[in-house]
Coordinates of C-alpha atoms in Angstrom, one line a residue:
Chain A
M1 CA 102.6 -26.1 -54.3
E2 CA 105.7 -24.3 -53.3
N3 CA 106.0 -23.1 -49.8
D4 CA 106.0 -19.7 -50.4
T5 CA 102.3 -20.0 -51.4
P6 CA 100.0 -19.2 -48.8
V7 CA 97.4 -22.1 -47.8
I8 CA 95.2 -20.2 -45.5
V9 CA 94.4 -16.7 -46.0
T10 CA 92.0 -14.8 -43.8
E11 CA 90.9 -11.3 -44.0
Q12 CA 89.8 -9.2 -41.3
L13 CA 87.9 -12.6 -40.0
S14 CA 85.3 -11.8 -37.2
K15 CA 82.8 -14.3 -35.4
I16 CA 80.2 -12.5 -33.1
Y17 CA 77.8 -14.9 -31.3
P18 CA 74.5 -12.8 -30.8
G19 CA 72.8 -12.5 -27.2
P20 CA 71.9 -9.7 -25.0
V21 CA 75.6 -9.0 -24.8
P22 CA 77.2 -10.1 -28.4
V23 CA 80.2 -11.8 -28.0
H24 CA 83.3 -11.0 -30.2
A25 CA 84.5 -14.2 -30.1
V26 CA 87.1 -13.3 -33.2
N27 CA 88.0 -10.1 -34.0
D28 CA 89.5 -8.6 -37.5
V29 CA 91.9 -11.4 -37.8
D30 CA 94.3 -11.3 -40.4
L31 CA 96.1 -14.2 -41.2
K32 CA 98.5 -15.9 -43.8
V33 CA 100.0 -19.5 -43.2
M34 CA 102.1 -20.9 -45.8
K35 CA 102.2 -24.3 -47.0
G36 CA 104.6 -26.8 -45.0
E37 CA 104.0 -24.5 -41.5
F38 CA 103.6 -26.2 -38.3
T39 CA 101.9 -23.2 -36.5
A40 CA 100.4 -23.1 -32.8
L41 CA 97.7 -21.4 -32.0
V42 CA 97.7 -20.2 -28.1
G43 CA 96.2 -18.2 -25.5
P44 CA 94.1 -18.4 -22.8
S45 CA 90.7 -20.3 -22.5
G46 CA 88.2 -18.1 -24.1
S47 CA 90.9 -16.0 -26.5
G48 CA 88.9 -17.4 -29.7
K49 CA 91.5 -20.5 -30.8
T50 CA 88.6 -23.0 -31.3
T51 CA 86.6 -20.6 -33.1
L52 CA 89.5 -19.3 -35.7
L53 CA 89.9 -23.0 -36.2
N54 CA 86.4 -23.8 -36.7
L55 CA 86.2 -20.6 -39.0
I56 CA 89.4 -21.7 -40.7
G57 CA 88.3 -25.3 -41.2
G58 CA 85.0 -24.3 -42.6
L59 CA 82.6 -25.6 -39.9
D60 CA 81.0 -22.3 -38.9
Y61 CA 80.4 -19.4 -40.9
P62 CA 82.1 -15.7 -40.0
S63 CA 80.2 -12.6 -39.1
N64 CA 82.7 -10.7 -41.5
G65 CA 85.4 -11.0 -43.5
K66 CA 86.6 -13.9 -45.7
V67 CA 88.9 -17.5 -45.4
W68 CA 90.9 -18.4 -48.8
I69 CA 92.1 -21.6 -48.7
R70 CA 94.8 -22.5 -51.6
G71 CA 93.1 -19.6 -53.4
Q72 CA 89.4 -20.6 -53.0
E73 CA 86.8 -18.4 -50.8
I74 CA 85.1 -20.6 -48.6
S75 CA 83.0 -18.1 -46.3
S76 CA 80.5 -18.0 -49.2
L77 CA 80.0 -21.7 -49.7
S78 CA 76.9 -23.2 -49.0
K79 CA 76.4 -25.8 -46.2
S80 CA 76.7 -28.8 -48.6
A81 CA 79.7 -27.4 -50.6
L82 CA 81.6 -26.4 -47.2
I83 CA 81.1 -30.4 -46.7
E84 CA 82.4 -31.3 -50.0
Y85 CA 85.0 -29.0 -49.5
R86 CA 86.1 -30.0 -46.2
L87 CA 86.4 -33.8 -47.5
N88 CA 89.0 -33.2 -50.2
N89 CA 90.6 -30.1 -48.4
I90 CA 91.1 -30.2 -44.7
G91 CA 92.1 -32.7 -41.9
F92 CA 90.9 -33.1 -38.7
V93 CA 92.3 -34.2 -35.4
F94 CA 90.0 -33.7 -32.4
Q95 CA 90.9 -33.7 -29.0
A96 CA 89.0 -36.5 -27.9
Y97 CA 90.1 -38.2 -31.1
N98 CA 86.6 -39.2 -32.4
L99 CA 87.4 -42.3 -34.0
I100 CA 84.1 -44.3 -35.2
P101 CA 83.9 -47.1 -32.4
V102 CA 82.5 -49.7 -34.5
L103 CA 85.3 -49.6 -37.2
T104 CA 88.3 -50.7 -37.0
A105 CA 91.9 -48.4 -37.1
R106 CA 92.3 -49.6 -40.6
E107 CA 88.7 -49.1 -41.2
N108 CA 88.7 -45.5 -39.9
I109 CA 91.4 -44.3 -42.1
E110 CA 89.8 -46.3 -45.2
F111 CA 86.8 -44.3 -44.5
V112 CA 87.0 -41.1 -45.7
M113 CA 88.5 -42.4 -49.0
L114 CA 85.4 -44.2 -49.3
L115 CA 83.2 -41.0 -49.0
Q116 CA 85.9 -39.6 -52.1
K117 CA 84.7 -42.4 -53.9
K118 CA 88.3 -43.4 -54.2
S119 CA 88.9 -47.2 -55.8
K120 CA 89.8 -50.3 -53.7
Q121 CA 93.0 -50.6 -54.7
E122 CA 93.9 -47.0 -54.2
R123 CA 92.7 -47.1 -51.0
D124 CA 94.3 -50.1 -49.9
R125 CA 97.7 -48.2 -51.1
R126 CA 97.3 -45.4 -48.5
V127 CA 96.0 -47.1 -46.0
M128 CA 98.7 -49.4 -45.9
E129 CA 101.0 -46.3 -46.5
L130 CA 99.4 -44.2 -43.7
L131 CA 99.8 -47.1 -41.0
K132 CA 103.3 -47.5 -41.9
E133 CA 103.6 -43.4 -41.5
V134 CA 101.7 -43.8 -37.7
D135 CA 103.7 -47.0 -37.2
L136 CA 100.3 -48.9 -36.5
V137 CA 100.4 -51.6 -39.1
D138 CA 100.1 -54.4 -36.5
Q139 CA 97.2 -52.7 -34.8
Q140 CA 95.3 -52.3 -37.8
N141 CA 92.6 -54.6 -37.2
K142 CA 91.7 -53.4 -34.0
R143 CA 88.8 -51.2 -32.9
P144 CA 89.7 -47.8 -31.6
G145 CA 88.1 -49.8 -27.8
Q146 CA 91.1 -51.7 -28.1
L147 CA 94.1 -49.0 -28.5
S148 CA 95.6 -46.9 -26.5
G149 CA 95.0 -43.2 -26.4
G150 CA 98.1 -42.2 -28.3
Q151 CA 97.5 -45.0 -30.9
Q152 CA 94.0 -43.6 -31.4
Q153 CA 95.1 -40.3 -32.0
R154 CA 97.4 -41.4 -34.5
V155 CA 95.1 -43.3 -36.2
A156 CA 92.9 -39.9 -36.1
V157 CA 96.0 -38.3 -38.0
A158 CA 96.2 -41.0 -40.6
R159 CA 92.7 -40.4 -41.0
A160 CA 93.0 -36.8 -41.1
L161 CA 96.0 -37.5 -43.7
A162 CA 93.9 -40.0 -45.6
S163 CA 92.1 -37.6 -47.9
K164 CA 95.5 -35.7 -49.0
P165 CA 94.4 -32.4 -47.1
A166 CA 96.0 -28.9 -47.9
F167 CA 96.5 -28.7 -44.5
I168 CA 95.7 -30.5 -41.2
L169 CA 93.8 -28.5 -38.2
A170 CA 94.2 -30.0 -34.7
D171 CA 92.5 -29.1 -31.4
E172 CA 94.5 -30.0 -28.6
P173 CA 95.7 -33.1 -29.9
T174 CA 97.8 -33.9 -26.9
A175 CA 95.6 -32.9 -24.3
N176 CA 94.5 -36.4 -23.3
L177 CA 97.9 -38.0 -23.6
D178 CA 100.2 -38.7 -21.0
S179 CA 103.9 -36.8 -21.8
T180 CA 105.4 -39.8 -23.3
T181 CA 102.6 -41.0 -25.7
A182 CA 102.1 -37.1 -26.8
G183 CA 105.7 -36.9 -27.1
N184 CA 105.6 -39.9 -30.0
L185 CA 102.5 -38.3 -31.2
L186 CA 104.4 -34.9 -31.8
D187 CA 107.2 -36.5 -33.1
T188 CA 105.1 -38.4 -36.1
M189 CA 103.5 -35.2 -36.9
V190 CA 106.9 -33.4 -37.4
R191 CA 108.0 -36.2 -39.3
L192 CA 104.7 -35.9 -41.3
N193 CA 105.5 -32.2 -41.9
H194 CA 109.3 -32.7 -43.1
E195 CA 108.2 -35.9 -45.0
E196 CA 104.9 -35.0 -46.5
N197 CA 105.8 -30.9 -46.2
M198 CA 102.1 -31.1 -44.6
T199 CA 100.7 -27.9 -42.9
F200 CA 99.5 -28.1 -39.5
I201 CA 97.7 -25.7 -37.1
F202 CA 97.3 -26.5 -33.7
S203 CA 95.3 -24.9 -31.2
T204 CA 97.2 -26.1 -27.8
H205 CA 98.1 -25.2 -24.5
D206 CA 101.1 -27.8 -24.7
Q207 CA 104.2 -26.5 -24.3
R208 CA 106.0 -29.2 -26.1
V209 CA 104.0 -28.2 -29.3
I210 CA 104.6 -24.6 -28.6
D211 CA 108.0 -25.6 -28.7
R212 CA 108.3 -27.4 -31.8
A213 CA 106.0 -25.0 -33.9
H214 CA 107.6 -22.9 -36.5
R215 CA 105.1 -20.5 -35.8
V216 CA 103.3 -19.3 -32.6
I217 CA 100.2 -17.1 -33.1
T218 CA 98.7 -15.7 -29.4
L219 CA 95.2 -14.7 -29.4
V220 CA 93.9 -13.0 -26.7
D221 CA 90.4 -11.6 -27.0
G222 CA 89.8 -13.1 -30.5
S223 CA 92.7 -11.1 -31.9
I224 CA 96.1 -11.8 -32.8
A225 CA 98.4 -10.3 -29.8
R226 CA 101.2 -11.8 -31.2
D227 CA 103.0 -13.7 -34.1
Q228 CA 106.3 -15.3 -33.9
I229 CA 108.1 -17.0 -36.6
V230 CA 110.5 -19.1 -34.8
A231 CA 111.6 -21.1 -37.6
V232 CA 110.9 -21.1 -41.4
P233 CA 109.6 -24.5 -42.4
S234 CA 112.3 -24.9 -45.2
D235 CA 114.4 -25.0 -42.1
H236 CA 113.5 -28.5 -41.3
H237 CA 114.3 -29.5 -45.0
Chain Z
M1 CA 79.9 -48.6 -47.2
L2 CA 77.0 -47.2 -45.6
F3 CA 75.4 -50.2 -45.4
Q4 CA 78.3 -51.3 -43.6
L5 CA 78.5 -48.7 -41.4
A6 CA 74.8 -49.3 -40.5
W7 CA 75.3 -52.6 -40.0
K8 CA 78.0 -52.2 -37.2
N9 CA 76.2 -49.3 -35.9
I10 CA 72.9 -51.5 -34.9
W11 CA 75.1 -53.9 -33.0
R12 CA 77.0 -51.3 -31.4
N13 CA 74.3 -51.4 -28.4
K14 CA 72.8 -55.2 -28.6
T15 CA 70.9 -55.2 -25.9
R16 CA 68.6 -52.0 -27.6
S17 CA 68.6 -53.4 -30.7
L18 CA 67.5 -57.0 -29.5
V19 CA 64.8 -54.9 -27.5
V20 CA 63.2 -52.9 -30.5
M21 CA 63.7 -56.3 -32.8
G22 CA 61.8 -58.2 -30.3
S23 CA 58.9 -55.6 -30.1
V24 CA 58.9 -55.8 -33.8
V25 CA 58.9 -59.8 -33.7
V26 CA 56.0 -59.9 -31.2
G27 CA 53.9 -57.1 -32.9
L28 CA 54.0 -59.1 -36.1
W29 CA 53.7 -62.2 -34.7
A30 CA 50.2 -60.8 -32.4
G31 CA 49.0 -58.4 -35.4
A32 CA 49.5 -61.4 -37.6
F33 CA 47.9 -64.0 -35.6
I34 CA 44.9 -61.8 -34.5
I35 CA 44.3 -61.2 -38.2
A36 CA 44.4 -64.8 -38.6
Y37 CA 41.9 -65.5 -35.9
V38 CA 39.7 -62.9 -37.1
F39 CA 39.8 -64.4 -40.7
G40 CA 39.6 -67.7 -39.6
M41 CA 36.4 -66.4 -37.6
I42 CA 34.9 -65.2 -40.2
E43 CA 35.2 -67.9 -42.9
Q44 CA 33.9 -70.1 -40.7
R45 CA 30.9 -68.3 -39.8
L46 CA 30.5 -67.8 -43.6
K47 CA 30.7 -71.4 -44.2
D48 CA 28.6 -72.4 -41.6
A49 CA 26.0 -69.9 -42.1
V50 CA 26.3 -70.8 -46.1
E51 CA 25.8 -74.6 -45.3
N52 CA 23.6 -74.0 -42.4
E53 CA 21.0 -71.1 -42.9
V54 CA 21.2 -69.5 -46.2
S55 CA 22.8 -71.8 -48.3
H56 CA 24.6 -70.3 -51.4
L57 CA 21.5 -69.4 -53.4
Q58 CA 18.1 -69.3 -52.6
L59 CA 14.8 -69.1 -55.3
H60 CA 11.4 -67.5 -54.0
H61 CA 8.8 -65.6 -55.4
P62 CA 10.0 -61.5 -56.4
E63 CA 6.9 -60.7 -53.7
F64 CA 8.0 -62.9 -50.6
D65 CA 10.9 -61.5 -49.1
K66 CA 9.1 -57.8 -49.0
D67 CA 7.0 -59.3 -46.2
N68 CA 6.8 -63.0 -45.9
E69 CA 3.5 -63.7 -47.2
V70 CA 2.3 -67.0 -47.4
K71 CA 0.4 -66.7 -50.7
Y72 CA 3.7 -65.9 -52.8
F73 CA 4.6 -69.4 -53.4
I74 CA 7.3 -70.1 -56.3
P75 CA 5.5 -70.2 -59.8
N76 CA 5.8 -73.9 -60.7
G77 CA 7.9 -74.6 -57.9
S78 CA 7.8 -78.0 -58.1
D79 CA 9.0 -78.0 -61.7
A80 CA 11.5 -76.0 -60.6
F81 CA 13.1 -77.7 -57.9
S82 CA 12.9 -80.8 -60.1
S83 CA 15.3 -79.0 -62.8
I84 CA 17.6 -77.4 -60.1
Q85 CA 17.8 -80.7 -58.7
E86 CA 19.0 -82.0 -61.9
D87 CA 21.6 -79.5 -62.7
Q88 CA 25.3 -80.7 -62.2
R89 CA 26.4 -77.8 -60.5
I90 CA 24.2 -78.0 -57.8
K91 CA 25.5 -80.0 -55.1
A92 CA 22.0 -80.2 -53.1
A93 CA 19.0 -78.4 -53.0
S94 CA 15.6 -78.3 -50.6
A95 CA 12.4 -77.1 -51.6
R96 CA 10.7 -75.5 -48.6
V97 CA 7.5 -73.8 -47.5
V98 CA 8.0 -70.9 -45.0
V99 CA 5.7 -69.2 -42.8
F100 CA 6.2 -67.0 -39.9
G101 CA 3.9 -67.3 -37.1
M102 CA 3.7 -68.2 -33.2
V103 CA 4.7 -70.9 -31.4
A104 CA 3.0 -71.9 -27.9
S105 CA 3.3 -74.7 -25.6
A106 CA 1.6 -74.8 -22.1
Q107 CA 4.3 -73.0 -20.2
N108 CA 5.4 -70.3 -23.1
S109 CA 4.8 -68.9 -26.6
T110 CA 7.4 -67.1 -28.7
G111 CA 7.6 -65.7 -32.6
G112 CA 8.8 -68.6 -34.8
K113 CA 10.2 -69.7 -38.6
F114 CA 8.5 -72.7 -39.5
I115 CA 10.0 -74.3 -42.4
G116 CA 8.3 -77.7 -44.1
V117 CA 11.0 -79.5 -45.6
L118 CA 11.1 -82.5 -47.4
P119 CA 13.2 -84.6 -45.2
A120 CA 15.8 -86.2 -47.5
S121 CA 16.5 -83.1 -49.4
E122 CA 16.8 -80.5 -46.4
N123 CA 19.2 -82.9 -44.8
R124 CA 21.6 -83.1 -48.0
V125 CA 21.3 -79.0 -47.8
T126 CA 21.6 -78.5 -44.2
G127 CA 22.7 -81.8 -42.6
L128 CA 19.9 -81.5 -39.9
E129 CA 19.8 -85.0 -38.6
E130 CA 23.5 -84.4 -37.5
K131 CA 22.6 -81.4 -35.6
L132 CA 20.1 -83.4 -33.3
T133 CA 21.1 -84.0 -30.0
Q134 CA 17.8 -86.0 -29.0
G135 CA 15.2 -88.1 -30.7
S136 CA 15.0 -88.8 -34.1
Y137 CA 14.7 -87.2 -37.6
F138 CA 11.9 -87.2 -39.7
E139 CA 11.9 -91.1 -39.8
H140 CA 8.5 -92.3 -40.0
D141 CA 5.4 -90.5 -42.0
S142 CA 3.6 -89.9 -39.5
K143 CA 1.9 -86.3 -39.4
N144 CA 2.3 -82.7 -37.3
R145 CA 5.9 -84.0 -36.1
V146 CA 8.3 -81.1 -35.2
I147 CA 12.1 -80.6 -34.7
I148 CA 13.0 -77.6 -32.8
G149 CA 16.3 -76.4 -31.5
E150 CA 17.3 -76.9 -27.8
R151 CA 17.5 -73.3 -26.8
L152 CA 13.8 -72.8 -27.9
A153 CA 12.8 -75.8 -26.1
E154 CA 14.1 -74.6 -22.9
K155 CA 12.6 -71.0 -23.5
L156 CA 8.9 -73.2 -24.2
K157 CA 9.9 -75.6 -21.2
V158 CA 9.1 -78.7 -23.1
K159 CA 11.1 -81.7 -24.2
L160 CA 11.2 -84.4 -26.6
R161 CA 7.5 -85.7 -27.1
S162 CA 6.0 -82.7 -25.8
K163 CA 3.5 -80.9 -28.1
I164 CA 3.8 -77.4 -29.2
V165 CA 0.9 -75.4 -31.1
L166 CA 2.1 -73.4 -34.1
T167 CA -0.3 -70.7 -35.1
F168 CA 0.1 -68.7 -38.8
Q169 CA -2.1 -66.9 -41.3
D170 CA -3.0 -68.8 -44.0
T171 CA -3.3 -68.5 -47.6
T172 CA -6.7 -66.7 -47.4
G173 CA -5.4 -64.8 -44.5
S174 CA -7.4 -66.5 -41.4
I175 CA -5.5 -67.8 -38.4
T176 CA -4.8 -71.3 -38.3
A177 CA -2.9 -73.4 -36.0
G178 CA -1.9 -77.2 -35.5
A179 CA -0.4 -79.2 -32.9
F180 CA 2.7 -80.7 -33.5
R181 CA 4.9 -83.3 -31.4
I182 CA 8.2 -82.9 -30.8
I183 CA 10.7 -85.6 -31.8
G184 CA 13.7 -84.2 -32.0
L185 CA 15.8 -81.3 -30.6
Y186 CA 18.9 -80.1 -32.4
K187 CA 21.5 -77.9 -31.4
T188 CA 23.8 -75.5 -34.0
Y189 CA 26.3 -73.2 -32.7
N190 CA 24.0 -70.4 -33.9
S191 CA 21.8 -69.6 -30.6
T192 CA 19.8 -67.0 -32.2
Y193 CA 18.8 -69.6 -35.0
D194 CA 18.0 -72.2 -32.9
E195 CA 15.6 -70.2 -30.7
T196 CA 13.8 -69.3 -34.0
N197 CA 13.9 -72.1 -36.5
I198 CA 11.2 -75.0 -36.5
F199 CA 11.2 -77.6 -38.7
V200 CA 8.2 -80.4 -39.7
R201 CA 6.9 -82.0 -43.0
A202 CA 6.5 -79.6 -46.1
P203 CA 3.4 -81.4 -46.4
D204 CA 1.7 -80.7 -42.9
L205 CA 2.4 -77.3 -43.2
S206 CA 1.1 -77.2 -47.0
R207 CA -2.5 -78.6 -45.3
L208 CA -2.6 -75.7 -42.7
L209 CA -1.9 -73.1 -45.2
G210 CA -5.1 -75.0 -46.8
T211 CA -3.2 -75.3 -49.9
D212 CA -1.6 -78.4 -52.1
L213 CA 2.1 -78.9 -52.3
Q214 CA 3.6 -75.9 -52.9
Y215 CA 6.8 -74.1 -52.2
H216 CA 8.0 -71.1 -51.0
E217 CA 11.6 -71.5 -51.2
V218 CA 14.2 -73.4 -52.4
A219 CA 17.7 -73.3 -51.2
M220 CA 21.1 -74.3 -53.2
L221 CA 24.1 -75.7 -51.9
L222 CA 26.9 -75.5 -55.0
Q223 CA 29.8 -77.5 -56.0
D224 CA 31.8 -74.4 -57.0
P225 CA 31.2 -71.4 -54.7
E226 CA 33.4 -69.5 -56.8
S227 CA 30.8 -69.8 -59.6
L228 CA 28.1 -68.4 -57.6
E229 CA 27.6 -65.3 -59.7
A230 CA 27.6 -67.0 -63.0
I231 CA 24.9 -69.5 -61.9
K232 CA 22.9 -66.9 -60.2
S233 CA 22.4 -65.0 -63.6
E234 CA 21.8 -68.3 -65.4
L235 CA 18.8 -69.2 -62.8
G236 CA 17.5 -65.9 -63.0
A237 CA 17.1 -66.4 -66.7
Q238 CA 16.0 -69.4 -66.7
F239 CA 13.2 -69.2 -63.9
T240 CA 12.1 -65.5 -65.3
D241 CA 9.2 -65.3 -62.6
T242 CA 11.5 -65.4 -59.8
T243 CA 14.0 -64.0 -57.4
V244 CA 17.6 -65.6 -57.5
E245 CA 19.4 -64.5 -54.7
S246 CA 23.0 -64.9 -53.3
W247 CA 24.0 -65.4 -49.6
K248 CA 25.1 -62.0 -49.3
E249 CA 21.4 -60.5 -50.4
L250 CA 19.9 -62.9 -48.3
S251 CA 21.9 -62.4 -45.3
P252 CA 23.1 -58.8 -45.3
E253 CA 24.1 -58.5 -41.8
L254 CA 26.7 -61.2 -42.7
G255 CA 28.3 -59.2 -45.3
L256 CA 27.8 -56.3 -43.1
M257 CA 30.2 -58.1 -40.2
I258 CA 32.4 -59.0 -42.7
D259 CA 33.2 -55.7 -43.7
S260 CA 32.9 -54.3 -40.3
F261 CA 35.4 -56.6 -39.1
D262 CA 37.7 -55.8 -42.3
Q263 CA 37.4 -52.3 -40.9
Y264 CA 38.6 -53.2 -37.4
M265 CA 41.4 -54.9 -38.9
I266 CA 42.4 -52.0 -40.9
V267 CA 42.0 -50.1 -37.3
F268 CA 43.9 -52.7 -35.4
I269 CA 46.7 -52.6 -37.9
I270 CA 46.8 -49.2 -37.8
I271 CA 47.6 -49.2 -33.9
I272 CA 49.8 -52.0 -34.3
M273 CA 52.0 -49.7 -36.6
L274 CA 51.5 -46.9 -34.8
A275 CA 53.0 -48.4 -31.7
L276 CA 55.9 -50.3 -33.7
S277 CA 56.4 -46.8 -35.5
F278 CA 56.7 -44.7 -31.9
G279 CA 58.9 -47.8 -30.8
I280 CA 61.3 -47.1 -33.5
V281 CA 61.6 -43.5 -33.3
N282 CA 62.4 -43.9 -30.0
T283 CA 65.0 -46.1 -30.7
M284 CA 66.6 -44.6 -33.1
L285 CA 66.0 -41.1 -31.4
M286 CA 68.3 -42.2 -28.8
A287 CA 70.6 -43.7 -30.9
V288 CA 71.4 -40.3 -32.6
L289 CA 71.4 -38.3 -29.6
E290 CA 73.8 -40.2 -27.8
R291 CA 75.9 -40.2 -31.1
V292 CA 76.2 -36.4 -31.1
R293 CA 79.4 -35.9 -31.0
E294 CA 80.0 -38.8 -33.7
I295 CA 77.8 -37.4 -36.2
G296 CA 79.4 -34.1 -36.0
M297 CA 82.5 -35.6 -36.5
L298 CA 81.1 -37.5 -40.0
M299 CA 80.1 -34.0 -41.2
A300 CA 83.0 -32.0 -40.2
V301 CA 85.5 -34.8 -41.8
G302 CA 83.0 -34.7 -45.6
M303 CA 80.1 -36.9 -44.7
N304 CA 77.3 -35.3 -46.3
R305 CA 73.6 -34.7 -45.2
I306 CA 72.3 -37.2 -47.6
R307 CA 74.7 -40.2 -46.6
V308 CA 74.0 -38.9 -42.6
F309 CA 70.5 -39.3 -43.3
G310 CA 70.8 -42.6 -45.2
M311 CA 72.8 -44.2 -42.7
I312 CA 70.0 -43.4 -40.1
F313 CA 67.4 -44.8 -42.6
L314 CA 69.5 -48.2 -43.0
E315 CA 70.4 -48.9 -39.7
T316 CA 66.4 -48.3 -39.0
L317 CA 65.6 -50.5 -42.2
L318 CA 67.9 -53.3 -41.5
L319 CA 66.5 -53.4 -37.6
V320 CA 63.1 -53.9 -39.0
L321 CA 63.8 -56.1 -41.8
L322 CA 66.2 -58.6 -39.6
A323 CA 63.4 -58.8 -37.1
S324 CA 60.1 -59.2 -39.6
P325 CA 60.7 -62.5 -41.2
I326 CA 61.3 -64.3 -37.6
G327 CA 58.0 -62.4 -36.5
L328 CA 56.4 -63.3 -39.7
C329 CA 57.4 -67.2 -39.3
L330 CA 56.5 -67.4 -35.9
A331 CA 53.2 -66.3 -36.5
Y332 CA 53.1 -68.7 -39.8
I333 CA 54.4 -71.2 -37.7
T334 CA 51.5 -70.7 -34.9
I335 CA 48.9 -69.9 -37.5
Q336 CA 49.3 -73.4 -39.5
Y337 CA 49.6 -75.1 -35.7
L338 CA 46.3 -73.8 -34.7
G339 CA 44.6 -73.8 -38.2
S340 CA 44.9 -77.5 -38.1
T341 CA 44.3 -78.3 -34.5
G342 CA 41.7 -75.3 -33.7
M343 CA 41.7 -73.1 -30.6
D344 CA 38.9 -74.2 -28.2
L345 CA 37.3 -71.2 -26.3
S346 CA 34.4 -73.6 -25.3
G347 CA 35.4 -73.1 -21.7
L348 CA 35.1 -69.6 -21.8
Y349 CA 33.5 -67.7 -24.5
Q350 CA 30.9 -70.1 -25.9
E351 CA 27.4 -68.9 -25.0
G352 CA 28.6 -65.0 -25.6
Y353 CA 30.2 -66.6 -29.2
A354 CA 27.1 -68.4 -30.1
A355 CA 25.0 -65.6 -29.6
Y356 CA 26.8 -64.3 -32.8
G357 CA 26.2 -67.5 -34.3
F358 CA 30.3 -68.3 -33.8
K359 CA 31.6 -71.2 -33.3
S360 CA 33.7 -71.4 -29.9
Y361 CA 36.5 -73.5 -31.8
I362 CA 38.3 -71.2 -34.0
Y363 CA 40.5 -72.2 -36.4
P364 CA 43.0 -69.2 -37.6
K365 CA 43.9 -68.7 -41.3
L366 CA 45.9 -66.3 -43.1
E367 CA 46.2 -66.4 -46.9
D368 CA 49.9 -66.0 -47.9
I369 CA 49.4 -62.8 -49.5
Y370 CA 48.8 -60.9 -46.1
Y371 CA 52.8 -61.9 -44.9
L372 CA 53.8 -60.1 -48.0
R373 CA 51.3 -57.1 -47.0
I374 CA 52.5 -57.5 -43.5
M375 CA 55.7 -57.2 -44.5
I376 CA 55.7 -54.1 -46.9
M377 CA 53.5 -52.4 -44.5
V378 CA 56.0 -53.2 -41.6
T379 CA 59.0 -51.8 -43.8
I380 CA 57.1 -48.7 -45.2
T381 CA 56.1 -47.8 -41.2
A382 CA 60.3 -48.2 -40.3
L383 CA 60.7 -46.0 -43.3
L384 CA 58.5 -43.5 -41.9
A385 CA 59.8 -43.5 -38.7
S386 CA 63.1 -43.0 -39.2
I387 CA 62.3 -39.8 -41.1
Y388 CA 62.6 -37.7 -37.4
P389 CA 65.5 -39.4 -36.1
A390 CA 67.2 -39.5 -39.7
F391 CA 66.1 -35.8 -39.8
T392 CA 67.6 -34.9 -36.5
A393 CA 70.7 -36.1 -37.0
V394 CA 71.4 -34.1 -40.3
R395 CA 70.0 -31.1 -38.8
L396 CA 73.2 -31.2 -36.4
N397 CA 75.5 -28.5 -36.4
P398 CA 79.1 -30.1 -36.6
V399 CA 80.6 -27.2 -34.6
T400 CA 77.7 -27.6 -32.0
A401 CA 77.7 -31.5 -32.1
I402 CA 81.6 -31.8 -31.5
R403 CA 81.9 -28.7 -29.7
K404 CA 85.3 -28.5 -30.5
I405 CA 87.4 -29.3 -34.0

């Protein structure tokens, strides 16, 4: 896919949580994210960052508007179809790592490919490739509880990449990490962005993430207050 | 993949898994043992009732059973008895004169069933001689000798060599009576039987009835109890002017008791399975609720609802399938051991059991097919019990479950 092709397009995307006082978490957001972008979503707490990521990631349905991923409109898909769509198109990195504690690092990475019913040969090859990418070959047989926070988050990044998604959504990926570990993780993700041309969208408060983003989108009260292109993806190649 | 994940999941909280497995083991062990205990008790009761009381088959005059009138002798009873004795399929047969009347001592009186027997053939059928606790069997040909139960002796306040008077109607309807000397006291496991049944020689009873030796009843023990129905219908065809009845017809209360026990067992098994299912639901629900974030993540990264459901389903099944064989093996060992040594409850419940015709020595017994049936029932219970926790898991909304992506 060319870098001038939008991976994500949202059109007048809104999410209203009903209640005595309806909450407009996301308000008429029009967004276009291009292939290979390293985008940071910033804004104060309650500004709608997570809700916007949930909508883009197909974890939630919008109240209004539409989301296109690689040209397919996903907001009208059924829940089951959305699960299948997420499996094959979207990688997730969670703030709390959210690895499966009973599986080893290797098995956690392999898990998504098992869901995709990939062959053993392909799984083995891809897992090894990813373990090398995140520099965890030596730790592959350890369970999450035996790994440091940074190592766990690197496993989470490898897991997100395992399914060869269109893009990766990461919610505050460095929030639980010390600065050195966070820096190393960022290096890994930047390298993946450069080498694999992988599209990343972060919600973050971390200035180090913001500093390395191509694009910084500031959300205020569910609306885009500022959309700043810092560097074009091709600058990195 | 699901199997591997489910297997690992059940060991993430070993204590909890072992507790639920323990409850399955104990539940199955106790359930199988209770069933075996009751089956053992029933089988013993049945065997004793057949061997000591009603026998496998009995031959009567068609009218005799209605009101036990003494005039209803078996037509050509002696010939029928001889013919039955010659039948190779009949292990033993006893011809009897049966009269109902009053038995009285100097102290007390009560109703009773007077059974006039031919001592040798009766002993082959009921083993009466072995049950004597005092005195002797009908060794001499002396007239008017009687053997009564210890229980009846207590009630009549008589002892060995005491005299009792048997009073009943003869064939003409007149009241007749005879004084009999007690030559033996017997005791069986069934106190009601002991209190009622009084044995005399058949000729003594016939004489009092005012008839020559005729029989009201021929009781038979079969070589092969399985062929009961076939022999019954053959005898029915052979002795057309008689009624041939099996133990089930002769002692309907025994059949009723067996049927009631079957029903109790069903209720009992349902209770065990319910308790088991609530335990499983509780454990699996806990396992799901403490993994809400993880299950949400699994759904977020693309694990569909069928797989999530299957994972919880498999976890439950694995827990139960691991525990069930252990429980059933323990039950098998216990039942085999106690089935050979027996359980002596005489110190505690002898009187109570005897009142209902049960021995206080129980030999638990369970046919192999029941282990399989129990295993199947437990598996079905586990599968049903896993539905609610699995359904709870698939209903989780990944957004709510993980709060943030």
